[in-house]
Short mmCIF file of C-alpha atoms and ligand atoms in Angstrom, two decimals:
data_model
loop_
_atom_site.label_atom_id
_atom_site.label_comp_id
_atom_site.label_asym_id
_atom_site.label_seq_id
_atom_site.Cartn_x
_atom_site.Cartn_y
_atom_site.Cartn_z
CA MET A 1 167.63 37.90 -4.86
CA SER A 2 170.14 40.73 -4.76
CA GLN A 3 167.94 43.97 -4.61
CA GLY A 4 171.28 46.00 -5.65
CA SER A 5 170.49 46.13 -9.10
CA TYR A 6 167.13 48.24 -8.41
CA ASP A 7 166.81 51.42 -9.17
CA THR A 8 166.34 53.95 -6.54
CA SER A 9 165.12 56.89 -8.43
CA VAL A 10 161.63 55.30 -8.81
CA LEU A 11 158.73 56.52 -6.74
CA PRO A 12 155.99 54.51 -5.88
CA LEU A 13 152.80 55.02 -6.77
CA THR A 14 150.11 56.25 -4.86
CA ILE A 15 146.35 56.39 -5.18
CA THR A 16 146.01 59.46 -6.92
CA ASP A 17 148.14 57.70 -9.42
CA LEU A 18 145.43 54.92 -9.95
CA PHE A 19 142.46 57.21 -9.86
CA ALA A 20 144.47 58.62 -12.88
CA MET A 21 145.04 54.95 -14.47
CA LYS A 22 141.18 54.12 -13.80
CA GLN A 23 140.16 57.95 -15.59
CA ARG A 24 142.15 57.27 -18.66
CA GLY A 25 140.99 54.23 -18.78
CA GLU A 26 144.37 52.01 -18.18
CA LYS A 27 144.32 48.81 -16.37
CA ILE A 28 145.51 48.61 -12.98
CA THR A 29 146.95 44.85 -11.74
CA CYS A 30 147.30 43.48 -8.59
CA LEU A 31 148.91 40.20 -7.52
CA THR A 32 148.84 39.30 -4.25
CA ALA A 33 152.18 38.42 -2.15
CA TYR A 34 153.23 37.45 1.82
CA ASP A 35 157.16 37.54 1.24
CA ALA A 36 159.39 39.93 0.08
CA SER A 37 161.17 37.90 -2.48
CA PHE A 38 158.08 37.39 -4.40
CA SER A 39 157.13 41.31 -4.11
CA ALA A 40 160.59 42.27 -5.46
CA LEU A 41 159.80 40.26 -8.16
CA ILE A 42 155.94 41.38 -8.93
CA ASP A 43 157.69 44.91 -8.60
CA LYS A 44 159.89 44.44 -11.25
CA VAL A 45 157.52 43.51 -13.49
CA GLY A 46 155.95 46.14 -12.97
CA VAL A 47 152.81 45.13 -11.45
CA ASP A 48 150.68 48.10 -9.63
CA MET A 49 150.10 47.07 -6.08
CA ILE A 50 150.60 44.00 -4.32
CA LEU A 51 147.41 42.93 -1.88
CA VAL A 52 148.69 41.55 1.35
CA GLY A 53 145.64 39.17 1.32
CA ASP A 54 144.44 36.63 4.65
CA SER A 55 144.36 34.05 1.85
CA LEU A 56 147.95 32.89 2.91
CA GLY A 57 145.82 31.47 5.74
CA MET A 58 145.13 29.57 2.91
CA VAL A 59 148.28 29.44 1.02
CA VAL A 60 150.71 29.48 3.23
CA GLN A 61 149.46 28.22 7.12
CA GLY A 62 147.42 25.13 5.21
CA HIS A 63 144.38 26.31 7.13
CA ASP A 64 140.57 25.70 5.17
CA THR A 65 140.32 29.26 5.39
CA THR A 66 140.85 33.04 6.62
CA LEU A 67 139.51 32.78 9.40
CA PRO A 68 142.59 32.09 11.38
CA VAL A 69 144.74 34.83 10.45
CA THR A 70 145.59 37.06 13.44
CA ILE A 71 146.50 40.43 12.97
CA ALA A 72 150.01 39.31 14.34
CA ASP A 73 150.44 37.46 10.91
CA MET A 74 148.91 40.09 8.57
CA VAL A 75 152.26 42.55 10.28
CA TYR A 76 154.73 40.41 9.85
CA HIS A 77 153.86 39.66 6.01
CA ALA A 78 152.88 42.87 4.98
CA ARG A 79 156.43 44.52 6.89
CA SER A 80 158.52 41.55 3.88
CA VAL A 81 156.08 42.55 0.96
CA SER A 82 157.00 46.69 1.82
CA ARG A 83 160.29 46.18 2.50
CA ALA A 84 161.31 44.75 -0.60
CA ARG A 85 159.18 47.08 -3.11
CA ARG A 86 160.02 50.29 -4.97
CA ARG A 87 156.97 51.14 -6.38
CA THR A 88 154.04 49.35 -6.24
CA PHE A 89 151.32 50.52 -3.96
CA VAL A 90 150.56 48.18 -1.16
CA ILE A 91 147.00 46.86 0.83
CA ALA A 92 146.53 44.79 3.22
CA ASP A 93 143.63 43.20 4.42
CA LEU A 94 142.09 43.31 8.29
CA PRO A 95 142.12 39.91 8.83
CA PHE A 96 138.56 37.92 10.41
CA MET A 97 137.43 40.13 13.51
CA SER A 98 140.05 42.73 13.90
CA TYR A 99 137.55 45.13 12.79
CA SER A 100 134.76 44.55 14.63
CA THR A 101 134.55 48.19 16.10
CA PRO A 102 136.34 51.62 14.38
CA ALA A 103 138.27 51.45 17.14
CA LEU A 104 139.32 48.10 17.12
CA ALA A 105 139.76 48.58 13.20
CA ALA A 106 141.68 51.81 13.98
CA LYS A 107 144.47 50.56 16.10
CA ASN A 108 144.74 47.12 14.14
CA ALA A 109 145.40 49.15 10.55
CA ALA A 110 147.81 51.44 12.81
CA LYS A 111 149.58 48.80 13.26
CA LEU A 112 149.29 47.32 9.50
CA MET A 113 150.16 51.14 8.07
CA GLN A 114 153.34 52.20 10.74
CA PHE A 115 154.82 48.55 11.38
CA GLY A 116 153.77 46.40 8.67
CA GLY A 117 154.53 49.85 5.97
CA VAL A 118 151.34 49.83 3.93
CA GLN A 119 149.58 52.39 2.06
CA MET A 120 146.15 51.29 2.60
CA VAL A 121 143.86 48.69 4.35
CA LYS A 122 141.47 46.12 2.96
CA LEU A 123 138.31 44.98 4.73
CA GLU A 124 135.24 42.71 3.74
CA GLY A 125 131.65 44.25 4.32
CA PRO A 126 129.27 46.68 4.34
CA HIS A 127 131.24 48.49 7.46
CA PHE A 128 130.44 51.92 5.91
CA GLU A 129 130.45 53.74 9.91
CA THR A 130 133.68 52.14 9.93
CA VAL A 131 134.73 52.93 6.23
CA ARG A 132 134.21 57.24 7.78
CA PHE A 133 135.87 57.11 10.90
CA LEU A 134 139.38 55.29 9.68
CA VAL A 135 139.03 57.40 6.18
CA ASN A 136 139.01 60.91 9.31
CA GLN A 137 142.06 59.06 11.02
CA GLY A 138 143.49 59.60 7.62
CA ILE A 139 143.90 55.67 7.10
CA PRO A 140 142.94 55.40 3.54
CA VAL A 141 140.26 52.32 2.85
CA CYS A 142 139.31 49.23 -0.02
CA GLY A 143 136.49 48.00 0.17
CA HIS A 144 135.69 44.63 -0.21
CA LEU A 145 131.81 43.38 -1.74
CA GLY A 146 130.73 39.90 -4.15
CA LEU A 147 132.28 36.92 -2.29
CA LEU A 148 133.70 37.62 1.23
CA PRO A 149 135.80 34.92 2.38
CA GLN A 150 135.72 35.80 6.13
CA ARG A 151 132.00 35.14 5.68
CA VAL A 152 131.95 31.38 3.85
CA ASN A 153 130.72 29.80 6.99
CA GLN A 154 127.86 32.15 7.19
CA LEU A 155 127.61 31.56 3.04
CA GLY A 156 128.10 27.72 3.26
CA GLY A 157 131.15 28.46 1.01
CA TYR A 158 132.47 30.03 -2.03
CA LYS A 159 129.90 31.15 -3.56
CA VAL A 160 129.51 33.24 -6.81
CA GLN A 161 127.00 36.09 -4.97
CA GLY A 162 125.23 39.22 -6.75
CA LYS A 163 123.05 36.13 -9.29
CA GLU A 164 119.55 37.32 -8.36
CA PRO A 165 118.43 40.91 -9.31
CA VAL A 166 117.94 41.81 -5.59
CA GLU A 167 120.78 40.45 -4.23
CA ALA A 168 122.82 42.75 -6.82
CA GLU A 169 120.98 45.69 -6.23
CA ARG A 170 122.13 45.42 -2.77
CA ILE A 171 125.54 45.08 -3.70
CA ILE A 172 125.20 48.03 -6.05
CA ALA A 173 123.62 49.98 -3.19
CA GLU A 174 126.67 48.61 -0.90
CA ALA A 175 129.20 49.84 -3.62
CA HIS A 176 128.14 53.34 -3.44
CA GLN A 177 127.92 53.85 0.08
CA LEU A 178 131.51 52.57 0.54
CA GLN A 179 132.23 55.10 -2.03
CA GLN A 180 130.62 57.82 -0.54
CA ALA A 181 132.16 57.14 3.56
CA GLY A 182 135.16 57.35 1.60
CA ALA A 183 136.76 53.89 0.47
CA SER A 184 139.44 54.65 -2.36
CA ILE A 185 139.03 51.40 -3.60
CA LEU A 186 136.64 47.95 -4.04
CA VAL A 187 137.56 45.26 -4.57
CA LEU A 188 134.75 42.66 -6.19
CA GLU A 189 135.40 39.01 -5.44
CA CYS A 190 132.51 36.87 -8.03
CA VAL A 191 130.15 38.07 -9.60
CA PRO A 192 128.73 37.73 -12.26
CA ALA A 193 130.79 40.18 -14.94
CA LEU A 194 126.84 42.30 -16.09
CA LEU A 195 127.31 43.78 -11.89
CA ALA A 196 130.86 44.46 -11.68
CA LYS A 197 130.58 46.21 -15.11
CA THR A 198 127.64 48.16 -14.19
CA ILE A 199 129.68 48.85 -10.78
CA SER A 200 132.80 50.17 -12.34
CA THR A 201 131.15 51.92 -14.15
CA GLU A 202 129.26 53.49 -11.52
CA LEU A 203 131.47 54.36 -8.89
CA SER A 204 134.63 57.06 -9.71
CA ILE A 205 136.67 54.90 -7.61
CA PRO A 206 138.74 51.96 -9.15
CA VAL A 207 136.99 48.70 -9.31
CA ILE A 208 139.78 45.47 -8.85
CA GLY A 209 138.03 42.10 -10.33
CA ILE A 210 138.67 38.53 -8.87
CA GLY A 211 136.31 36.44 -10.90
CA ALA A 212 134.40 39.75 -12.00
CA GLY A 213 135.00 39.71 -16.10
CA VAL A 214 137.28 42.08 -17.43
CA ASP A 215 135.09 45.45 -17.27
CA CYS A 216 136.77 46.24 -13.63
CA ASP A 217 138.97 48.75 -13.51
CA GLY A 218 141.43 46.00 -12.44
CA GLN A 219 141.86 43.00 -12.43
CA VAL A 220 144.07 40.69 -9.02
CA LEU A 221 144.45 37.02 -8.82
CA VAL A 222 146.34 34.87 -5.74
CA LEU A 223 149.75 34.48 -6.70
CA TYR A 224 150.15 30.64 -5.94
CA ASP A 225 146.81 29.91 -7.77
CA MET A 226 148.06 31.33 -11.30
CA LEU A 227 151.35 30.27 -10.61
CA ASP A 228 149.56 27.01 -10.07
CA ILE A 229 151.42 25.40 -6.89
CA GLY A 230 148.42 26.23 -4.46
CA ILE A 231 147.33 23.61 -2.59
CA ASP A 232 144.39 23.49 -3.30
CA LYS A 233 142.20 23.31 -6.39
CA ARG A 234 142.84 26.41 -9.18
CA PRO A 235 139.43 28.05 -8.90
CA ARG A 236 137.59 28.52 -12.45
CA PHE A 237 138.35 32.83 -11.88
CA SER A 238 142.40 32.14 -11.85
CA LYS A 239 144.27 31.18 -14.91
CA ASN A 240 147.55 29.53 -14.58
CA PHE A 241 150.25 32.06 -16.06
CA MET A 242 153.30 29.25 -15.61
CA HIS A 243 151.31 27.11 -18.63
CA ASP A 244 153.33 28.77 -21.43
CA ALA A 245 156.11 30.96 -19.28
CA PRO A 246 159.96 29.39 -18.78
CA THR A 247 159.98 32.06 -15.36
CA ILE A 248 157.81 32.76 -12.76
CA GLU A 249 159.12 35.84 -13.58
CA ALA A 250 157.37 35.48 -17.01
CA ALA A 251 154.68 34.26 -15.74
CA ILE A 252 153.42 37.09 -13.48
CA GLY A 253 155.00 39.45 -17.19
CA ALA A 254 152.63 37.58 -19.06
CA TYR A 255 149.72 38.58 -15.80
CA HIS A 256 150.47 41.86 -16.22
CA GLN A 257 150.32 43.08 -19.53
CA ALA A 258 147.24 39.87 -19.88
CA VAL A 259 145.37 42.27 -17.74
CA LYS A 260 146.67 45.27 -19.57
CA GLN A 261 145.76 44.28 -23.08
CA THR A 262 142.21 43.10 -21.69
CA GLN A 263 142.81 39.78 -22.30
CA PHE A 264 142.41 38.14 -19.26
CA PRO A 265 139.58 37.90 -17.95
CA SER A 266 138.20 36.44 -20.79
CA ASP A 267 134.57 34.67 -20.75
CA GLN A 268 136.18 31.53 -19.35
CA HIS A 269 137.19 33.23 -16.33
CA SER A 270 133.96 34.99 -15.97
CA PHE A 271 130.48 34.30 -14.61
O1 KIV B 301 143.11 37.59 0.56
C1 KIV B 301 142.81 37.48 -0.77
O2 KIV B 301 144.07 37.30 -1.06
C2 KIV B 301 141.96 38.28 -1.26
C3 KIV B 301 141.45 38.34 -2.96
C4 KIV B 301 140.76 37.34 -3.02
C5 KIV B 301 140.86 39.77 -3.56
O3 KIV B 301 140.92 39.60 -0.34
#
């Protein structure tokens, strides 16, 4: 795709813009992307955020889990995505074991920002000290709670989290602690819709759901799932937006509109 037709006067979205969207009740849209062509298309449609997810280990590299993904892989894909976007806010995942100490997290987050060109890094789990350390170095952080794919071997599979009251209380407490540690955004994956609604209401930072119901401040899906081109079966919380769309651009546009108008996710795509 030629990039010559893009309006170079478009300013990149900032975290301030995303906070303002939460405050005025405008849903935030996000899709994963791993390369320049999809990044440019998602940007052109007007989707607010791109997540360069370590899900690339499964949908691009063909692994069973996200565990084999390296920081070098993430930097490579983040750089491809960042190069092609104009307005969309870009976040990249710190992969498995790349943030096992605050110092290691800072070293690898710096690679994603300096060489990958991203605006924020995401890490999975209740790593409050690490989040605080990164934020103190000027690195914006997105937390991730609920289903943590990097812990699939501990969890015993990709299962809905927070169904039991004690577990739900733990996730709520961790969400507050991540916000206090300085996280700017929280991703909530595969949790009951009511739990996600509680957390989205209680937190002042934007909460982006995936399999977490319609009441989050925004939604994210794995691009290959919503285009129905994934290797594995599409998860229940995702939707095939290619079903009624003549082009990939139209499918991404339909997702963007459906999220903005709170038509996605429906009960069928929630727990
Ligand atoms: O890696 C990824 O794509 C993610 C989403 C599932 C939120 O973390």
